[in-house]
Short mmCIF file of the C-alpha atoms (twelve columns), coordinates in Angstrom:
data_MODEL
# 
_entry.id   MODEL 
# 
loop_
_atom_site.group_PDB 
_atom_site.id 
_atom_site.type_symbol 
_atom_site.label_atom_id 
_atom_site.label_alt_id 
_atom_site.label_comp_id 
_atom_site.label_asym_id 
_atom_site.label_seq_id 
_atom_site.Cartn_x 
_atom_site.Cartn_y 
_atom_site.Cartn_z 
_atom_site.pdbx_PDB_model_num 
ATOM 1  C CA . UNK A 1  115.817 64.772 114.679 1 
ATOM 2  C CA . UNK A 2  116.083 68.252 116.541 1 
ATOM 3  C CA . UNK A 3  119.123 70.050 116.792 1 
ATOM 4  C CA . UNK A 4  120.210 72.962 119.649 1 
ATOM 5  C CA . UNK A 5  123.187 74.788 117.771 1 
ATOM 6  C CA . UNK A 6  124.993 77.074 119.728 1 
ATOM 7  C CA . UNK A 7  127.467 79.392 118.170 1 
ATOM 8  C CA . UNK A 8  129.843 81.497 120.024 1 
ATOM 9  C CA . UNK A 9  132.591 84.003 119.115 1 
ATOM 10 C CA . UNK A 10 134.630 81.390 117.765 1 
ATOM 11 C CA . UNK A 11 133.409 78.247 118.235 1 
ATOM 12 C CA . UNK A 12 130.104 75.896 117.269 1 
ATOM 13 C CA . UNK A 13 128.227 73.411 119.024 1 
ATOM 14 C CA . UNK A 14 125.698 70.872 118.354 1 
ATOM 15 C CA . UNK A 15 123.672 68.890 120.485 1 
ATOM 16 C CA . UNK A 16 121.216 66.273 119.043 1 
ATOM 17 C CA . UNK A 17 118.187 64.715 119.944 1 
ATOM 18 C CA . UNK A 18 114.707 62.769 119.433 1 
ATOM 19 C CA . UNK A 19 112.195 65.003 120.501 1 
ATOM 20 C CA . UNK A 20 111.468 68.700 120.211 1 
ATOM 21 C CA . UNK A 21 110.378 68.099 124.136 1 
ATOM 22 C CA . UNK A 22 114.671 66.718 124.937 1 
ATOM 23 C CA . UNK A 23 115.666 69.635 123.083 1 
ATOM 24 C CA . UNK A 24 113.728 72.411 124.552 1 
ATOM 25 C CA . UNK A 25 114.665 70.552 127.545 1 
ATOM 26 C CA . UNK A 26 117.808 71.631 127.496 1 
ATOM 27 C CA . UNK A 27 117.201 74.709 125.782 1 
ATOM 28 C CA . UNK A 28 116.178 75.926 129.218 1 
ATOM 29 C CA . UNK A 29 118.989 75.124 130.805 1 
ATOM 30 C CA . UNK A 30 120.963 77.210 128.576 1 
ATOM 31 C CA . UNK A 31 118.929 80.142 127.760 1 
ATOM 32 C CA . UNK A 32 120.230 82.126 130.576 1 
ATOM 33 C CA . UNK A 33 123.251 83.046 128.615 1 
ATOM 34 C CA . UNK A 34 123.308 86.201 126.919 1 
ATOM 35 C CA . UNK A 35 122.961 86.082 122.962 1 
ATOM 36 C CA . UNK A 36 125.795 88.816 123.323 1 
ATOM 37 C CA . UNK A 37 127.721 85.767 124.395 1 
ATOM 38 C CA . UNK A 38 126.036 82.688 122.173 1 
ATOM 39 C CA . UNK A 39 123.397 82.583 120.201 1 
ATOM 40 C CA . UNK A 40 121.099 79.374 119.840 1 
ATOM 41 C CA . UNK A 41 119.249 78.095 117.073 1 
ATOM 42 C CA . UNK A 42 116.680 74.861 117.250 1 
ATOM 43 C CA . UNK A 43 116.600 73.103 114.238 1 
ATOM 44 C CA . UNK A 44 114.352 69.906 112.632 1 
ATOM 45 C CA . UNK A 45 115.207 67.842 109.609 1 
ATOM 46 C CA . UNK A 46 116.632 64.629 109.409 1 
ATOM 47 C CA . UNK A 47 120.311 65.282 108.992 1 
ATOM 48 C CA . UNK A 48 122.062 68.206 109.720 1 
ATOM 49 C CA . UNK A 49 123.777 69.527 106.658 1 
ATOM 50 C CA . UNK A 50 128.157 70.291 107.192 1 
ATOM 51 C CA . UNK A 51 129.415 72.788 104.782 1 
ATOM 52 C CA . UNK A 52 133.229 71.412 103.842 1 
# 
């Protein structure tokens, strides 16, 4: 599984999907926004870990 995490001021997103192809994908269509604004992170593994 790949992961596109976006993290912003206050907020975090995740978007999820098969191939490292989907997620760069849509990393384009994202990458236009400053990383003043959000950062994004692509990650691999199998799951993505949640901190409680």
């Amino acid at each position: 599984m790949y992961y596109l995490i976006f993290i912003y001021t206050c907020e975090t997103y995740v978007h999820e999907f098969n191939t490292e192809e989907d997620a760069l994908k849509d990393y384009e269509s994202y990458k236009h926004v400053s990383e003043n604004i959000c950062k994004i992170i692509l990650s691999k593994g199998i799951q993505l870990n949640k901190e409680v």
